[in-house]
Coordinates of C-alpha atoms and ligand atoms in Angstrom, one line a residue:
X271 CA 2.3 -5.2 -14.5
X272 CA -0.1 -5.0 -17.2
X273 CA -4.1 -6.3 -16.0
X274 CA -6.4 -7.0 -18.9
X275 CA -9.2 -5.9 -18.1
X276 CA -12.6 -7.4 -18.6
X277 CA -16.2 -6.3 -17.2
X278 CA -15.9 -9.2 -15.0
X279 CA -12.4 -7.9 -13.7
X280 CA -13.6 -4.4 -13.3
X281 CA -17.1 -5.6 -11.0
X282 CA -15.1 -7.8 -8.9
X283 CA -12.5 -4.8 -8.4
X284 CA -15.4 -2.5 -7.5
X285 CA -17.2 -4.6 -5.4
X286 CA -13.6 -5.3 -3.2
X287 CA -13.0 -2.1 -2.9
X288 CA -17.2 -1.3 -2.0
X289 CA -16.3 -3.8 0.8
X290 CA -13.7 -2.5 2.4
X291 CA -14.7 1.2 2.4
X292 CA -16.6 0.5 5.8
X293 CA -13.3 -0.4 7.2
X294 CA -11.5 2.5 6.6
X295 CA -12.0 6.5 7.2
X296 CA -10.6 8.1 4.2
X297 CA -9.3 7.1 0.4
X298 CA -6.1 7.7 -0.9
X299 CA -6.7 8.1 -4.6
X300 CA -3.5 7.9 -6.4
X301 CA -2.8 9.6 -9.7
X302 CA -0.2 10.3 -11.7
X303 CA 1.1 13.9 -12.0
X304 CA 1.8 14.1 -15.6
X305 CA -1.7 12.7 -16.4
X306 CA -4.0 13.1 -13.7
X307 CA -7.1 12.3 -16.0
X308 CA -6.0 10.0 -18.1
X309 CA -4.5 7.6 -15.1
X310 CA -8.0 8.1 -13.5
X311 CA -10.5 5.6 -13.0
X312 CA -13.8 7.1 -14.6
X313 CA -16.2 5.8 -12.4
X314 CA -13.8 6.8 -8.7
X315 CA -17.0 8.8 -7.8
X316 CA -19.9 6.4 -7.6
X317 CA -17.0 3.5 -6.3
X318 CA -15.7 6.0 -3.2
X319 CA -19.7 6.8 -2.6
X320 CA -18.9 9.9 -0.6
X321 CA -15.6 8.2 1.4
X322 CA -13.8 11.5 2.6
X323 CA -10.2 11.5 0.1
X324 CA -7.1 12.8 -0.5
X325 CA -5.8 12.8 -3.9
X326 CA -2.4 12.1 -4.6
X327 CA -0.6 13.1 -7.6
X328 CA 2.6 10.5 -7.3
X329 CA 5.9 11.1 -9.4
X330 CA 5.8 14.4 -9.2
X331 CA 9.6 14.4 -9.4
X332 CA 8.6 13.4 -12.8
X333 CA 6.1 16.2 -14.2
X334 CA 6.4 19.5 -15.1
X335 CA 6.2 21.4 -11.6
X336 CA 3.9 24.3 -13.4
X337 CA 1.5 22.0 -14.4
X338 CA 1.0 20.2 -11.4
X339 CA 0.2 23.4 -9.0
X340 CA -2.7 23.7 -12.1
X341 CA -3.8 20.1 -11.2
X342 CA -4.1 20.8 -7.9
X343 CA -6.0 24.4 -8.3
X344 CA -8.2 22.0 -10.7
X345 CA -9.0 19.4 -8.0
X346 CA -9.6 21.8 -4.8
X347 CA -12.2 23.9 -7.7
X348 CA -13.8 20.0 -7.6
X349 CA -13.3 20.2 -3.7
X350 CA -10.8 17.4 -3.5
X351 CA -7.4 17.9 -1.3
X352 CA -4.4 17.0 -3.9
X353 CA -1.0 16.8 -2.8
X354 CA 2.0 15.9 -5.4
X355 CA 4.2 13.3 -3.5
X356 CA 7.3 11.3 -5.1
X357 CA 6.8 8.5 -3.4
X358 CA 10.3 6.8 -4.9
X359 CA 12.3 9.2 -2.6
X360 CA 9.6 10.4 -0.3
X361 CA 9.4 13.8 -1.1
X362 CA 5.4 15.0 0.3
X363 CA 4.4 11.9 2.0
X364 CA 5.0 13.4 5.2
X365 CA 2.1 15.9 4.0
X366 CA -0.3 13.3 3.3
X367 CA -1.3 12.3 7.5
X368 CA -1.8 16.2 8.5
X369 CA -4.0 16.6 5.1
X370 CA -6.0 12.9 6.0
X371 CA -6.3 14.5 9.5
X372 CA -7.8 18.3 7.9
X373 CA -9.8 16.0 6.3
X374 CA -11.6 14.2 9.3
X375 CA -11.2 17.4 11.5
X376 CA -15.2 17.2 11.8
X377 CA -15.2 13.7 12.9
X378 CA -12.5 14.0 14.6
X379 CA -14.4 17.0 16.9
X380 CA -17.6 15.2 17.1
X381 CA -15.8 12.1 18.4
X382 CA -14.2 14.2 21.1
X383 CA -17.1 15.7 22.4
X384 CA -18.6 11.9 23.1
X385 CA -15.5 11.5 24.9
X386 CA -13.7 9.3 22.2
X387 CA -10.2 9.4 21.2
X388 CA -9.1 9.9 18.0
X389 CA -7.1 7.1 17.1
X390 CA -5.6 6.6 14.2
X391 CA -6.5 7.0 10.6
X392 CA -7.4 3.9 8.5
X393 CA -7.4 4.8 5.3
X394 CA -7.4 2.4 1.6
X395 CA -4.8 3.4 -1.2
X396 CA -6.7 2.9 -4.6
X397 CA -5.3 3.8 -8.5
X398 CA -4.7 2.0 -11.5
X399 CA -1.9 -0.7 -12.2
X400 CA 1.9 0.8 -12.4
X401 CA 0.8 4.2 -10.6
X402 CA 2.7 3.6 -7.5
X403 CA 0.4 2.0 -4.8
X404 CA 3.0 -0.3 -3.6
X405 CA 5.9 2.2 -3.5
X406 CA 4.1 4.7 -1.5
X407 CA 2.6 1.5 0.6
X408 CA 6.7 0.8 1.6
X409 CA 7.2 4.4 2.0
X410 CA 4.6 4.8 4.4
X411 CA 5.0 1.6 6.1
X412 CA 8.9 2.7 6.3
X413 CA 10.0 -1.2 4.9
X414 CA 9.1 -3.5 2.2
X415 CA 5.6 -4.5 3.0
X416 CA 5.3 -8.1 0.9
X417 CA 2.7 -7.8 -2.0
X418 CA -0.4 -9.9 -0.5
X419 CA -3.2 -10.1 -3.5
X420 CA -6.8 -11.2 -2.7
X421 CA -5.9 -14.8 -4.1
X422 CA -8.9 -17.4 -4.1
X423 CA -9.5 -20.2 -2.0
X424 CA -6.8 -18.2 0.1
X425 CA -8.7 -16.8 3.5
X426 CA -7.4 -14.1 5.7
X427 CA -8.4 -11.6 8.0
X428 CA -8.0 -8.0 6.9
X429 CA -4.4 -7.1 7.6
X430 CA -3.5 -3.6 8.2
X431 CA 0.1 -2.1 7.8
X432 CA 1.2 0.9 10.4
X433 CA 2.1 4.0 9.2
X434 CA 3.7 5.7 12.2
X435 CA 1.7 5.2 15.3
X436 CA -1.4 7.6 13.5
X437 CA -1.8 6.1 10.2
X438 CA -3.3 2.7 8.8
X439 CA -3.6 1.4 5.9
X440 CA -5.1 -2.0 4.4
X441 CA -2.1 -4.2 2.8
X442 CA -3.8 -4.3 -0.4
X443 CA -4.6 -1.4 -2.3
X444 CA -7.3 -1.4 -4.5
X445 CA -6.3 -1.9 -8.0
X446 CA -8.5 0.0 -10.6
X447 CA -9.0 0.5 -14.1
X448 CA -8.3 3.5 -16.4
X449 CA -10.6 5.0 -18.7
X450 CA -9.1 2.9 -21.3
X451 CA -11.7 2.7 -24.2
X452 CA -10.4 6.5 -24.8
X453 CA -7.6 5.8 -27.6
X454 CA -6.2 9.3 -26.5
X455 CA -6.0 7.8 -23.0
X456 CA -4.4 4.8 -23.9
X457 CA -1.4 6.6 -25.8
X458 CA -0.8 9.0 -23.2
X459 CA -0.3 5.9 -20.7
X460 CA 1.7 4.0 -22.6
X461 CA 4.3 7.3 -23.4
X462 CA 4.4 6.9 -19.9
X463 CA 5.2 3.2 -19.8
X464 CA 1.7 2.0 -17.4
X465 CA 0.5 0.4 -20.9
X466 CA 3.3 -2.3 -21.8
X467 CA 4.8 -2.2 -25.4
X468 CA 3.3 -5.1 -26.4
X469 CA -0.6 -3.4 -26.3
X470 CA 0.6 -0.5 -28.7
X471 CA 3.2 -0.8 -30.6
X472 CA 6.6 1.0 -30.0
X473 CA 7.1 3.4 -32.9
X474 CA 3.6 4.6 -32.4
X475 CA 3.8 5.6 -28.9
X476 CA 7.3 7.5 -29.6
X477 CA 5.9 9.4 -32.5
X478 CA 2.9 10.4 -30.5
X479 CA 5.6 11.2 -27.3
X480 CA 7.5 13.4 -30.0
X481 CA 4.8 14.9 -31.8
X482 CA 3.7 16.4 -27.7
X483 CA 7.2 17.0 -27.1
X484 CA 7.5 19.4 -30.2
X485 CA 4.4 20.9 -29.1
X486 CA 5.0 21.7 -25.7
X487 CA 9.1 20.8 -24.6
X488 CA 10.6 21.4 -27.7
X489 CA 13.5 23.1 -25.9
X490 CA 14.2 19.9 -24.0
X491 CA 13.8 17.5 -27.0
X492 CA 16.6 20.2 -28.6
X493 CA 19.2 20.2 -25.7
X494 CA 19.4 16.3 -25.5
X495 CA 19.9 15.0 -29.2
X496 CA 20.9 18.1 -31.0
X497 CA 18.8 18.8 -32.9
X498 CA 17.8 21.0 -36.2
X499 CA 14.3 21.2 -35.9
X500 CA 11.5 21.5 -38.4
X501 CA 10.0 25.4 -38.8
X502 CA 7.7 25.6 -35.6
X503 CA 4.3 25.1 -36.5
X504 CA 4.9 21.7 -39.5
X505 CA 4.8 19.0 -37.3
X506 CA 3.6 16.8 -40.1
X507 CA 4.1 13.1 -40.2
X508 CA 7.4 13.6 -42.3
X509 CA 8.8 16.2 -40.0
X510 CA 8.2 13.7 -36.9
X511 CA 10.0 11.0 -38.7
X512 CA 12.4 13.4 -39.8
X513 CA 13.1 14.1 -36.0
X514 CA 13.1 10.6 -35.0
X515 CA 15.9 9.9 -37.7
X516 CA 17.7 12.9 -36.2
X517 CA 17.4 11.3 -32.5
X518 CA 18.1 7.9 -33.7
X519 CA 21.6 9.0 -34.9
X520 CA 22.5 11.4 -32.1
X521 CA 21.5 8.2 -30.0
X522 CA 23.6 5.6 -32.2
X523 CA 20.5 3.9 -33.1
X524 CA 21.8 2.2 -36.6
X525 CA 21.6 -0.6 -38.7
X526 CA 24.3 -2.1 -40.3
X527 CA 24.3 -0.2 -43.6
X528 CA 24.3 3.0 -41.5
X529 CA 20.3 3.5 -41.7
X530 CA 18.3 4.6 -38.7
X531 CA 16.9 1.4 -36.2
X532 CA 13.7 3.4 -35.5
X533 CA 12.6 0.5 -33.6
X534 CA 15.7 1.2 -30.9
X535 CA 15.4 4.9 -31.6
X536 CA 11.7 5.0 -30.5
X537 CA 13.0 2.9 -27.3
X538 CA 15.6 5.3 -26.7
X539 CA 13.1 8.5 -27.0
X540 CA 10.2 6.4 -24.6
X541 CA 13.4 5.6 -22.2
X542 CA 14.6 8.7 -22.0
X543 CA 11.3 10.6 -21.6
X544 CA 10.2 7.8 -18.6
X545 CA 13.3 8.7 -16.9
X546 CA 13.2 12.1 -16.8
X547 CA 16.3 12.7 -19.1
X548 CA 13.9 15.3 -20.7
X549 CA 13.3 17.3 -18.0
X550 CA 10.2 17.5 -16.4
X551 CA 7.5 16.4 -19.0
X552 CA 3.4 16.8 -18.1
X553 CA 1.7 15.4 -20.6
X554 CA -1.9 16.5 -19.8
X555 CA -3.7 19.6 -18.4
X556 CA -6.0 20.9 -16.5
X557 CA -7.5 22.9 -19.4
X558 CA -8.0 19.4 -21.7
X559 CA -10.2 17.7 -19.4
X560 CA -13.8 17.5 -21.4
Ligands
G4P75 P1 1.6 -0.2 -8.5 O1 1.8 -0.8 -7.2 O2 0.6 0.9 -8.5 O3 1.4 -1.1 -9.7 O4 3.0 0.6 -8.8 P2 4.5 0.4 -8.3 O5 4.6 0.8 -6.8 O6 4.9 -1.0 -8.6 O7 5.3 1.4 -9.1 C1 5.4 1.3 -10.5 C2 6.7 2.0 -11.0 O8 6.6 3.4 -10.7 C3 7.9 1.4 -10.3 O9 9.0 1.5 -11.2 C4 8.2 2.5 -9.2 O10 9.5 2.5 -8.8 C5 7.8 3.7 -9.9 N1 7.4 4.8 -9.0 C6 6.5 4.8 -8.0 N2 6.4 6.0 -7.4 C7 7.2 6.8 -8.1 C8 7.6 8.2 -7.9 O11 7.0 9.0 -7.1 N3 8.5 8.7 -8.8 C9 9.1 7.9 -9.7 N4 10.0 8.5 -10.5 N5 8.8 6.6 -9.9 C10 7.9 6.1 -9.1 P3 9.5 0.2 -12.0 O12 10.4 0.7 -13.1 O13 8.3 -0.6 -12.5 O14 10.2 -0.6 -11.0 P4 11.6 -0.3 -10.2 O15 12.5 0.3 -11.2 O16 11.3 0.7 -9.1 O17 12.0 -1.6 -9.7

């Protein structure tokens, strides 16, 4: 699903989730692991107003496993509890109640000594579109959990979903934007599929998923299409589309006179780089954030 996004969206997104941080005890910020920044909302900060919050960097089955210990040395040096979950097969989320509990271990103490139980933890699930709110929402919840938007003119109480007899969480996530007036962001979400092909067109976004791959996984791009690659170090314009000509054939990407479809061979290249055929692919780190 693909929000456009206008300043009137964005306020009414805010001010939801402003509302409902009374109700809860802690945020779930969602990210995911192979661009923690760019899938980011930039204002999260001033939105979450102090709210304790675990991060959560989601399809982590997905990014390169290096890279995401660096993201989560990165957030604890901001002070922020990360914890890479794949939320597809469940792999982490059993981590993420025992890290919202360190994180309320104060409260939690203060609460005893007035005699109060603990109860359990209520906590809000917020990230941008296609990051994987509603997948971890069913994992959690252990069943399907039916989509329930804020619609208008629709009124209902606040429903919450259990988690287990200790964990919470309000049935609609909060839905934010990324920091999309950043071209560089905008590319890097769409190699990953979060901005639809429509928005930037296809070639682009599989030059700009090769180019990285030459820099950084050129082994991987080698293995799967076998490939002769330019000398490291020319990863010109020609030598990209000399690549993408190279993975259009291995792929069987052809037109009828036997010339390279780069249209299909740029879908084949975003497919298989969404999927994971390419390994375990970050495409941001810790060391780019400005
Ligand atoms: P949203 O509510 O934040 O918009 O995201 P949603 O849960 O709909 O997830 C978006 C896509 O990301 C889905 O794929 C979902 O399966 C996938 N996904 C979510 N978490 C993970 C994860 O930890 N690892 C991997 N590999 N994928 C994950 P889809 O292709 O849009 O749908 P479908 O193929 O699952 O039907």
């Amino acid at each position: 699903m693909t929000i456009q996004w206008f300043p009137g969206h964005m306020t009414k997104a805010r001010r939801q989730i402003e509302e409902k941080l009374r109700l809860i005890d802690a945020a779930i910020e969602l990210l995911d692991a192979r661009l923690p920044q760019s899938s980011r909302n930039p204002m999260i900060d001033r939105i979450l107003r102090g709210k304790p919050r675990l991060v959560l960097l989601n399809k982590c089955d997905l990014a390169d496993p290096a890279v995401t210990e660096e993201w989560v040395a990165f957030f604890a040096g901001q002070g922020l509890a990360a914890l890479p979950v794949d939320s597809q097969s469940g792999r982490g989320v059993k981590e993420i109640l025992p890290r919202l509990k360190e994180l309320l271990a104060e409260r939690t103490a203060k609460r005893a000594e007035k005699g109060m139980r603990p109860g359990a933890v209520r906590a809000l699930i917020v990230g941008i579109p296609n990051v994987g709110k509603s997948t971890l929402i069913n994992r959690l919840a252990g069943r399907k959990v039916a989509a329930t938007g804020d619609k208008p003119g629709i009124t209902k109480g606040q429903q919450w979903i259990k988690a287990g007899g200790e964990l919470e969480l309000l049935d609609t996530p909060g839905v934010l934007w990324p920091k999309f007036e950043d071209p560089d962001v905008g590319m890097r979400l769409a190699i990953t599929g979060a901005v639809k092909e429509e928005i930037l067109p296809v070639e682009e976004v599989a030059f700009a998923a090769v180019r990285y791959m030459l820099a950084h996984y050129a082994d991987a791009l080698r293995e799967r299409y076998a490939l002769e690659m330019p000398p490291s170090g020319s990863f010109d314009s020609d030598a990209i589309v000399g690549v993408m000509e190279q993975i259009g054939k291995a792929r069987g990407c052809l037109r009828s006179g036997g010339q390279v479809d780069l249209e299909k061979a740029s879908l084949s290249v975003l497919r298989d780089l969404r999927s994971g055929k390419l390994g375990r692919v970050s495409l941001e780190r810790p060391e780019s954030v400005s």
